[in-house]
Amino acid sequence: MCDEVLVESFNAFATASLRNINNSKEIIRKVKYECKIVIDLLYQEDEAKIGNIGILHNTKVNEGISMDIGGASSVIIPKKKEFIPITNHIIK
């Protein structure tokens, strides 16, 4: 599909769908071997922060909260005037 729409590069990441199963490492290895795609498995906190950045990207809100409501959990992220950086929490 990426070849057909002329995508030159992309980053693959997974969230709770792989984080919450027993064989996530096996699946990540299999996808890497069979599809040549490296999947980064994000910690729950970083998943919420990335969602927060996406929500706030095109808004002019200086303060407030965003909420990531998922199938396994919910996370509330405060938005202050300063930028909250994404921590480097990738499970491999």
PDB file of N, CA and C in Angstrom:
ATOM      1  N   MET A   1       0.820  -1.180   0.000  1.00  0.00           N
ATOM      2  CA  MET A   1       0.000   0.000   0.000  1.00  0.00           C
ATOM      3  C   MET A   1       0.869   1.250   0.000  1.00  0.00           C
ATOM      4  N   CYS A   2       1.918   1.254   0.804  1.00  0.00           N
ATOM      5  CA  CYS A   2       2.795   2.432   0.867  1.00  0.00           C
ATOM      6  C   CYS A   2       3.415   2.713  -0.499  1.00  0.00           C
ATOM      7  N   ASP A   3       3.784   1.659  -1.220  1.00  0.00           N
ATOM      8  CA  ASP A   3       4.363   1.841  -2.555  1.00  0.00           C
ATOM      9  C   ASP A   3       3.350   2.460  -3.515  1.00  0.00           C
ATOM     10  N   GLU A   4       2.104   2.052  -3.408  1.00  0.00           N
ATOM     11  CA  GLU A   4       1.080   2.545  -4.327  1.00  0.00           C
ATOM     12  C   GLU A   4       0.759   4.020  -4.117  1.00  0.00           C
ATOM     13  N   VAL A   5       0.886   4.510  -2.908  1.00  0.00           N
ATOM     14  CA  VAL A   5       0.601   5.923  -2.646  1.00  0.00           C
ATOM     15  C   VAL A   5       1.881   6.740  -2.479  1.00  0.00           C
ATOM     16  N   LEU A   6       3.013   6.152  -2.860  1.00  0.00           N
ATOM     17  CA  LEU A   6       4.317   6.817  -2.900  1.00  0.00           C
ATOM     18  C   LEU A   6       4.795   7.313  -1.542  1.00  0.00           C
ATOM     19  N   VAL A   7       4.567   6.518  -0.497  1.00  0.00           N
ATOM     20  CA  VAL A   7       5.083   6.844   0.835  1.00  0.00           C
ATOM     21  C   VAL A   7       6.548   6.447   0.868  1.00  0.00           C
ATOM     22  N   GLU A   8       7.409   7.401   1.217  1.00  0.00           N
ATOM     23  CA  GLU A   8       8.843   7.122   1.246  1.00  0.00           C
ATOM     24  C   GLU A   8       9.288   6.528   2.579  1.00  0.00           C
ATOM     25  N   SER A   9       8.675   6.974   3.670  1.00  0.00           N
ATOM     26  CA  SER A   9       9.033   6.434   4.980  1.00  0.00           C
ATOM     27  C   SER A   9       7.854   6.588   5.936  1.00  0.00           C
ATOM     28  N   PHE A  10       7.860   5.786   6.973  1.00  0.00           N
ATOM     29  CA  PHE A  10       6.823   5.878   7.999  1.00  0.00           C
ATOM     30  C   PHE A  10       7.355   5.252   9.282  1.00  0.00           C
ATOM     31  N   ASN A  11       6.694   5.538  10.374  1.00  0.00           N
ATOM     32  CA  ASN A  11       7.010   4.932  11.668  1.00  0.00           C
ATOM     33  C   ASN A  11       5.812   4.102  12.102  1.00  0.00           C
ATOM     34  N   ALA A  12       6.080   2.866  12.473  1.00  0.00           N
ATOM     35  CA  ALA A  12       5.010   1.983  12.950  1.00  0.00           C
ATOM     36  C   ALA A  12       5.108   1.880  14.465  1.00  0.00           C
ATOM     37  N   PHE A  13       3.982   2.070  15.134  1.00  0.00           N
ATOM     38  CA  PHE A  13       3.976   1.904  16.578  1.00  0.00           C
ATOM     39  C   PHE A  13       2.687   1.216  16.980  1.00  0.00           C
ATOM     40  N   ALA A  14       2.745   0.576  18.134  1.00  0.00           N
ATOM     41  CA  ALA A  14       1.585  -0.137  18.657  1.00  0.00           C
ATOM     42  C   ALA A  14       1.276   0.377  20.052  1.00  0.00           C
ATOM     43  N   THR A  15       0.035   0.176  20.434  1.00  0.00           N
ATOM     44  CA  THR A  15      -0.419   0.630  21.740  1.00  0.00           C
ATOM     45  C   THR A  15      -0.984  -0.573  22.504  1.00  0.00           C
ATOM     46  N   ALA A  16      -2.068  -0.393  23.195  1.00  0.00           N
ATOM     47  CA  ALA A  16      -2.615  -1.436  24.061  1.00  0.00           C
ATOM     48  C   ALA A  16      -2.931  -2.733  23.326  1.00  0.00           C
ATOM     49  N   SER A  17      -3.208  -2.653  22.041  1.00  0.00           N
ATOM     50  CA  SER A  17      -3.532  -3.873  21.292  1.00  0.00           C
ATOM     51  C   SER A  17      -2.403  -4.893  21.356  1.00  0.00           C
ATOM     52  N   LEU A  18      -1.172  -4.441  21.391  1.00  0.00           N
ATOM     53  CA  LEU A  18      -0.036  -5.356  21.564  1.00  0.00           C
ATOM     54  C   LEU A  18       0.499  -5.352  22.986  1.00  0.00           C
ATOM     55  N   ARG A  19       0.368  -4.251  23.686  1.00  0.00           N
ATOM     56  CA  ARG A  19       0.896  -4.143  25.033  1.00  0.00           C
ATOM     57  C   ARG A  19       0.206  -5.124  25.985  1.00  0.00           C
ATOM     58  N   ASN A  20      -1.054  -5.420  25.730  1.00  0.00           N
ATOM     59  CA  ASN A  20      -1.850  -6.215  26.670  1.00  0.00           C
ATOM     60  C   ASN A  20      -1.970  -7.694  26.329  1.00  0.00           C
ATOM     61  N   ILE A  21      -1.158  -8.173  25.398  1.00  0.00           N
ATOM     62  CA  ILE A  21      -1.210  -9.598  25.076  1.00  0.00           C
ATOM     63  C   ILE A  21       0.090 -10.268  25.506  1.00  0.00           C
ATOM     64  N   ASN A  22       0.035 -11.563  25.707  1.00  0.00           N
ATOM     65  CA  ASN A  22       1.191 -12.297  26.224  1.00  0.00           C
ATOM     66  C   ASN A  22       2.316 -12.461  25.213  1.00  0.00           C
ATOM     67  N   ASN A  23       2.008 -12.474  23.933  1.00  0.00           N
ATOM     68  CA  ASN A  23       3.032 -12.762  22.925  1.00  0.00           C
ATOM     69  C   ASN A  23       3.395 -11.545  22.077  1.00  0.00           C
ATOM     70  N   SER A  24       3.383 -10.354  22.676  1.00  0.00           N
ATOM     71  CA  SER A  24       3.657  -9.134  21.908  1.00  0.00           C
ATOM     72  C   SER A  24       5.060  -9.145  21.301  1.00  0.00           C
ATOM     73  N   LYS A  25       6.059  -9.612  22.046  1.00  0.00           N
ATOM     74  CA  LYS A  25       7.419  -9.653  21.505  1.00  0.00           C
ATOM     75  C   LYS A  25       7.502 -10.583  20.299  1.00  0.00           C
ATOM     76  N   GLU A  26       6.815 -11.697  20.379  1.00  0.00           N
ATOM     77  CA  GLU A  26       6.807 -12.649  19.259  1.00  0.00           C
ATOM     78  C   GLU A  26       6.158 -12.022  18.014  1.00  0.00           C
ATOM     79  N   ILE A  27       5.065 -11.322  18.196  1.00  0.00           N
ATOM     80  CA  ILE A  27       4.379 -10.693  17.070  1.00  0.00           C
ATOM     81  C   ILE A  27       5.248  -9.590  16.463  1.00  0.00           C
ATOM     82  N   ILE A  28       5.881  -8.791  17.309  1.00  0.00           N
ATOM     83  CA  ILE A  28       6.751  -7.724  16.805  1.00  0.00           C
ATOM     84  C   ILE A  28       7.907  -8.310  16.001  1.00  0.00           C
ATOM     85  N   ARG A  29       8.499  -9.405  16.493  1.00  0.00           N
ATOM     86  CA  ARG A  29       9.585 -10.067  15.746  1.00  0.00           C
ATOM     87  C   ARG A  29       9.085 -10.630  14.421  1.00  0.00           C
ATOM     88  N   LYS A  30       7.904 -11.226  14.427  1.00  0.00           N
ATOM     89  CA  LYS A  30       7.345 -11.826  13.209  1.00  0.00           C
ATOM     90  C   LYS A  30       7.047 -10.760  12.154  1.00  0.00           C
ATOM     91  N   VAL A  31       6.477  -9.636  12.563  1.00  0.00           N
ATOM     92  CA  VAL A  31       6.201  -8.546  11.623  1.00  0.00           C
ATOM     93  C   VAL A  31       7.514  -8.001  11.054  1.00  0.00           C
ATOM     94  N   LYS A  32       8.514  -7.884  11.902  1.00  0.00           N
ATOM     95  CA  LYS A  32       9.816  -7.401  11.435  1.00  0.00           C
ATOM     96  C   LYS A  32      10.413  -8.369  10.409  1.00  0.00           C
ATOM     97  N   TYR A  33      10.334  -9.656  10.687  1.00  0.00           N
ATOM     98  CA  TYR A  33      10.906 -10.667   9.795  1.00  0.00           C
ATOM     99  C   TYR A  33      10.114 -10.794   8.491  1.00  0.00           C
ATOM    100  N   GLU A  34       8.801 -10.917   8.598  1.00  0.00           N
ATOM    101  CA  GLU A  34       7.978 -11.185   7.415  1.00  0.00           C
ATOM    102  C   GLU A  34       7.638  -9.946   6.603  1.00  0.00           C
ATOM    103  N   CYS A  35       7.480  -8.798   7.263  1.00  0.00           N
ATOM    104  CA  CYS A  35       7.046  -7.587   6.560  1.00  0.00           C
ATOM    105  C   CYS A  35       8.137  -6.525   6.469  1.00  0.00           C
ATOM    106  N   LYS A  36       9.245  -6.764   7.150  1.00  0.00           N
ATOM    107  CA  LYS A  36      10.342  -5.783   7.177  1.00  0.00           C
ATOM    108  C   LYS A  36       9.888  -4.449   7.775  1.00  0.00           C
ATOM    109  N   ILE A  37       9.028  -4.523   8.781  1.00  0.00           N
ATOM    110  CA  ILE A  37       8.522  -3.334   9.469  1.00  0.00           C
ATOM    111  C   ILE A  37       8.884  -3.449  10.952  1.00  0.00           C
ATOM    112  N   VAL A  38       9.545  -2.425  11.467  1.00  0.00           N
ATOM    113  CA  VAL A  38       9.898  -2.375  12.889  1.00  0.00           C
ATOM    114  C   VAL A  38       8.782  -1.640  13.626  1.00  0.00           C
ATOM    115  N   ILE A  39       8.223  -2.306  14.619  1.00  0.00           N
ATOM    116  CA  ILE A  39       7.132  -1.723  15.407  1.00  0.00           C
ATOM    117  C   ILE A  39       7.677  -1.309  16.762  1.00  0.00           C
ATOM    118  N   ASP A  40       7.469  -0.044  17.132  1.00  0.00           N
ATOM    119  CA  ASP A  40       7.785   0.441  18.465  1.00  0.00           C
ATOM    120  C   ASP A  40       6.539   0.295  19.325  1.00  0.00           C
ATOM    121  N   LEU A  41       6.690  -0.356  20.462  1.00  0.00           N
ATOM    122  CA  LEU A  41       5.574  -0.552  21.385  1.00  0.00           C
ATOM    123  C   LEU A  41       5.635   0.544  22.443  1.00  0.00           C
ATOM    124  N   LEU A  42       4.647   1.435  22.419  1.00  0.00           N
ATOM    125  CA  LEU A  42       4.653   2.604  23.295  1.00  0.00           C
ATOM    126  C   LEU A  42       4.120   2.279  24.686  1.00  0.00           C
ATOM    127  N   TYR A  43       4.710   2.921  25.685  1.00  0.00           N
ATOM    128  CA  TYR A  43       4.137   2.897  27.018  1.00  0.00           C
ATOM    129  C   TYR A  43       2.828   3.683  26.999  1.00  0.00           C
ATOM    130  N   GLN A  44       1.953   3.368  27.922  1.00  0.00           N
ATOM    131  CA  GLN A  44       0.645   4.014  28.009  1.00  0.00           C
ATOM    132  C   GLN A  44       0.777   5.530  28.155  1.00  0.00           C
ATOM    133  N   GLU A  45       1.724   5.992  28.962  1.00  0.00           N
ATOM    134  CA  GLU A  45       1.884   7.430  29.192  1.00  0.00           C
ATOM    135  C   GLU A  45       2.264   8.157  27.899  1.00  0.00           C
ATOM    136  N   ASP A  46       3.158   7.561  27.117  1.00  0.00           N
ATOM    137  CA  ASP A  46       3.577   8.198  25.876  1.00  0.00           C
ATOM    138  C   ASP A  46       2.471   8.168  24.829  1.00  0.00           C
ATOM    139  N   GLU A  47       1.683   7.111  24.841  1.00  0.00           N
ATOM    140  CA  GLU A  47       0.525   7.041  23.946  1.00  0.00           C
ATOM    141  C   GLU A  47      -0.410   8.217  24.230  1.00  0.00           C
ATOM    142  N   ALA A  48      -0.651   8.489  25.499  1.00  0.00           N
ATOM    143  CA  ALA A  48      -1.533   9.599  25.879  1.00  0.00           C
ATOM    144  C   ALA A  48      -0.917  10.940  25.508  1.00  0.00           C
ATOM    145  N   LYS A  49       0.390  11.105  25.720  1.00  0.00           N
ATOM    146  CA  LYS A  49       1.043  12.373  25.385  1.00  0.00           C
ATOM    147  C   LYS A  49       1.019  12.631  23.881  1.00  0.00           C
ATOM    148  N   ILE A  50       1.223  11.603  23.089  1.00  0.00           N
ATOM    149  CA  ILE A  50       1.169  11.766  21.632  1.00  0.00           C
ATOM    150  C   ILE A  50      -0.242  12.165  21.211  1.00  0.00           C
ATOM    151  N   GLY A  51      -1.249  11.532  21.809  1.00  0.00           N
ATOM    152  CA  GLY A  51      -2.627  11.913  21.524  1.00  0.00           C
ATOM    153  C   GLY A  51      -2.895  13.356  21.910  1.00  0.00           C
ATOM    154  N   ASN A  52      -2.348  13.773  23.045  1.00  0.00           N
ATOM    155  CA  ASN A  52      -2.504  15.146  23.513  1.00  0.00           C
ATOM    156  C   ASN A  52      -1.895  16.127  22.519  1.00  0.00           C
ATOM    157  N   ILE A  53      -0.721  15.821  22.020  1.00  0.00           N
ATOM    158  CA  ILE A  53      -0.073  16.687  21.033  1.00  0.00           C
ATOM    159  C   ILE A  53      -0.934  16.781  19.775  1.00  0.00           C
ATOM    160  N   GLY A  54      -1.498  15.663  19.361  1.00  0.00           N
ATOM    161  CA  GLY A  54      -2.379  15.669  18.187  1.00  0.00           C
ATOM    162  C   GLY A  54      -3.620  16.518  18.398  1.00  0.00           C
ATOM    163  N   ILE A  55      -4.201  16.421  19.584  1.00  0.00           N
ATOM    164  CA  ILE A  55      -5.402  17.204  19.891  1.00  0.00           C
ATOM    165  C   ILE A  55      -5.086  18.693  19.878  1.00  0.00           C
ATOM    166  N   LEU A  56      -3.970  19.069  20.462  1.00  0.00           N
ATOM    167  CA  LEU A  56      -3.646  20.478  20.644  1.00  0.00           C
ATOM    168  C   LEU A  56      -2.926  21.108  19.454  1.00  0.00           C
ATOM    169  N   HIS A  57      -2.557  20.314  18.483  1.00  0.00           N
ATOM    170  CA  HIS A  57      -1.771  20.818  17.356  1.00  0.00           C
ATOM    171  C   HIS A  57      -2.449  21.987  16.642  1.00  0.00           C
ATOM    172  N   ASN A  58      -3.717  21.900  16.416  1.00  0.00           N
ATOM    173  CA  ASN A  58      -4.424  22.943  15.671  1.00  0.00           C
ATOM    174  C   ASN A  58      -5.396  23.747  16.531  1.00  0.00           C
ATOM    175  N   THR A  59      -5.180  23.741  17.833  1.00  0.00           N
ATOM    176  CA  THR A  59      -6.050  24.536  18.702  1.00  0.00           C
ATOM    177  C   THR A  59      -5.260  25.682  19.311  1.00  0.00           C
ATOM    178  N   LYS A  60      -5.961  26.668  19.795  1.00  0.00           N
ATOM    179  CA  LYS A  60      -5.317  27.824  20.421  1.00  0.00           C
ATOM    180  C   LYS A  60      -5.565  27.830  21.926  1.00  0.00           C
ATOM    181  N   VAL A  61      -5.694  26.656  22.490  1.00  0.00           N
ATOM    182  CA  VAL A  61      -5.951  26.516  23.917  1.00  0.00           C
ATOM    183  C   VAL A  61      -4.615  26.533  24.657  1.00  0.00           C
ATOM    184  N   ASN A  62      -4.480  27.421  25.650  1.00  0.00           N
ATOM    185  CA  ASN A  62      -3.241  27.486  26.423  1.00  0.00           C
ATOM    186  C   ASN A  62      -3.250  26.557  27.627  1.00  0.00           C
ATOM    187  N   GLU A  63      -4.409  26.373  28.232  1.00  0.00           N
ATOM    188  CA  GLU A  63      -4.495  25.517  29.412  1.00  0.00           C
ATOM    189  C   GLU A  63      -5.775  24.708  29.360  1.00  0.00           C
ATOM    190  N   GLY A  64      -5.729  23.526  29.963  1.00  0.00           N
ATOM    191  CA  GLY A  64      -6.890  22.651  30.015  1.00  0.00           C
ATOM    192  C   GLY A  64      -6.435  21.220  30.194  1.00  0.00           C
ATOM    193  N   ILE A  65      -7.271  20.276  29.817  1.00  0.00           N
ATOM    194  CA  ILE A  65      -6.905  18.867  29.887  1.00  0.00           C
ATOM    195  C   ILE A  65      -7.357  18.168  28.624  1.00  0.00           C
ATOM    196  N   SER A  66      -6.702  17.070  28.331  1.00  0.00           N
ATOM    197  CA  SER A  66      -7.210  16.155  27.311  1.00  0.00           C
ATOM    198  C   SER A  66      -7.303  14.790  27.966  1.00  0.00           C
ATOM    199  N   MET A  67      -8.159  13.953  27.434  1.00  0.00           N
ATOM    200  CA  MET A  67      -8.374  12.648  28.025  1.00  0.00           C
ATOM    201  C   MET A  67      -8.259  11.587  26.939  1.00  0.00           C
ATOM    202  N   ASP A  68      -7.416  10.600  27.201  1.00  0.00           N
ATOM    203  CA  ASP A  68      -7.254   9.470  26.298  1.00  0.00           C
ATOM    204  C   ASP A  68      -8.064   8.317  26.878  1.00  0.00           C
ATOM    205  N   ILE A  69      -9.182   8.011  26.241  1.00  0.00           N
ATOM    206  CA  ILE A  69     -10.053   6.938  26.719  1.00  0.00           C
ATOM    207  C   ILE A  69      -9.831   5.744  25.802  1.00  0.00           C
ATOM    208  N   GLY A  70      -9.239   4.708  26.350  1.00  0.00           N
ATOM    209  CA  GLY A  70      -8.935   3.527  25.555  1.00  0.00           C
ATOM    210  C   GLY A  70      -9.730   2.326  26.008  1.00  0.00           C
ATOM    211  N   GLY A  71      -9.450   1.214  25.375  1.00  0.00           N
ATOM    212  CA  GLY A  71     -10.150  -0.017  25.716  1.00  0.00           C
ATOM    213  C   GLY A  71      -9.741  -0.591  27.052  1.00  0.00           C
ATOM    214  N   ALA A  72      -8.490  -0.317  27.465  1.00  0.00           N
ATOM    215  CA  ALA A  72      -7.990  -0.898  28.709  1.00  0.00           C
ATOM    216  C   ALA A  72      -7.807   0.119  29.823  1.00  0.00           C
ATOM    217  N   SER A  73      -7.787   1.416  29.483  1.00  0.00           N
ATOM    218  CA  SER A  73      -7.531   2.425  30.509  1.00  0.00           C
ATOM    219  C   SER A  73      -7.926   3.800  30.002  1.00  0.00           C
ATOM    220  N   SER A  74      -7.866   4.766  30.903  1.00  0.00           N
ATOM    221  CA  SER A  74      -8.063   6.169  30.556  1.00  0.00           C
ATOM    222  C   SER A  74      -6.955   6.979  31.217  1.00  0.00           C
ATOM    223  N   VAL A  75      -6.475   8.010  30.511  1.00  0.00           N
ATOM    224  CA  VAL A  75      -5.415   8.854  31.037  1.00  0.00           C
ATOM    225  C   VAL A  75      -5.822  10.298  30.827  1.00  0.00           C
ATOM    226  N   ILE A  76      -5.669  11.121  31.884  1.00  0.00           N
ATOM    227  CA  ILE A  76      -5.938  12.551  31.783  1.00  0.00           C
ATOM    228  C   ILE A  76      -4.590  13.261  31.731  1.00  0.00           C
ATOM    229  N   ILE A  77      -4.403  14.125  30.736  1.00  0.00           N
ATOM    230  CA  ILE A  77      -3.158  14.861  30.552  1.00  0.00           C
ATOM    231  C   ILE A  77      -3.449  16.348  30.731  1.00  0.00           C
ATOM    232  N   PRO A  78      -2.785  17.002  31.700  1.00  0.00           N
ATOM    233  CA  PRO A  78      -2.973  18.454  31.833  1.00  0.00           C
ATOM    234  C   PRO A  78      -2.224  19.201  30.736  1.00  0.00           C
ATOM    235  N   LYS A  79      -2.795  20.285  30.257  1.00  0.00           N
ATOM    236  CA  LYS A  79      -2.134  21.139  29.268  1.00  0.00           C
ATOM    237  C   LYS A  79      -1.844  22.459  29.950  1.00  0.00           C
ATOM    238  N   LYS A  80      -0.572  22.753  30.107  1.00  0.00           N
ATOM    239  CA  LYS A  80      -0.146  24.025  30.691  1.00  0.00           C
ATOM    240  C   LYS A  80       0.417  24.884  29.567  1.00  0.00           C
ATOM    241  N   LYS A  81       0.788  26.085  29.878  1.00  0.00           N
ATOM    242  CA  LYS A  81       1.348  26.972  28.863  1.00  0.00           C
ATOM    243  C   LYS A  81       2.669  26.441  28.319  1.00  0.00           C
ATOM    244  N   GLU A  82       3.445  25.768  29.163  1.00  0.00           N
ATOM    245  CA  GLU A  82       4.700  25.214  28.684  1.00  0.00           C
ATOM    246  C   GLU A  82       4.448  23.880  27.983  1.00  0.00           C
ATOM    247  N   PHE A  83       5.326  23.534  27.081  1.00  0.00           N
ATOM    248  CA  PHE A  83       5.221  22.285  26.328  1.00  0.00           C
ATOM    249  C   PHE A  83       5.637  21.118  27.205  1.00  0.00           C
ATOM    250  N   ILE A  84       4.878  20.047  27.198  1.00  0.00           N
ATOM    251  CA  ILE A  84       5.228  18.838  27.938  1.00  0.00           C
ATOM    252  C   ILE A  84       5.872  17.868  26.948  1.00  0.00           C
ATOM    253  N   PRO A  85       7.183  17.624  27.069  1.00  0.00           N
ATOM    254  CA  PRO A  85       7.841  16.758  26.084  1.00  0.00           C
ATOM    255  C   PRO A  85       7.441  15.303  26.249  1.00  0.00           C
ATOM    256  N   ILE A  86       7.540  14.570  25.169  1.00  0.00           N
ATOM    257  CA  ILE A  86       7.306  13.125  25.209  1.00  0.00           C
ATOM    258  C   ILE A  86       8.551  12.493  25.802  1.00  0.00           C
ATOM    259  N   THR A  87       8.368  11.654  26.794  1.00  0.00           N
ATOM    260  CA  THR A  87       9.519  10.956  27.351  1.00  0.00           C
ATOM    261  C   THR A  87       9.872   9.795  26.439  1.00  0.00           C
ATOM    262  N   ASN A  88      11.048   9.290  26.592  1.00  0.00           N
ATOM    263  CA  ASN A  88      11.517   8.208  25.737  1.00  0.00           C
ATOM    264  C   ASN A  88      11.165   6.869  26.344  1.00  0.00           C
ATOM    265  N   HIS A  89       9.896   6.526  26.339  1.00  0.00           N
ATOM    266  CA  HIS A  89       9.424   5.264  26.911  1.00  0.00           C
ATOM    267  C   HIS A  89       8.865   4.378  25.813  1.00  0.00           C
ATOM    268  N   ILE A  90       9.734   3.702  25.134  1.00  0.00           N
ATOM    269  CA  ILE A  90       9.297   2.751  24.112  1.00  0.00           C
ATOM    270  C   ILE A  90       9.697   1.360  24.601  1.00  0.00           C
ATOM    271  N   ILE A  91       8.748   0.454  24.633  1.00  0.00           N
ATOM    272  CA  ILE A  91       9.013  -0.923  25.044  1.00  0.00           C
ATOM    273  C   ILE A  91       9.489  -1.678  23.812  1.00  0.00           C
ATOM    274  N   LYS A  92      10.546  -2.409  23.939  1.00  0.00           N
ATOM    275  CA  LYS A  92      11.030  -3.199  22.788  1.00  0.00           C
ATOM    276  C   LYS A  92      11.059  -4.656  23.147  1.00  0.00           C
TER     277      LYS A  92
END
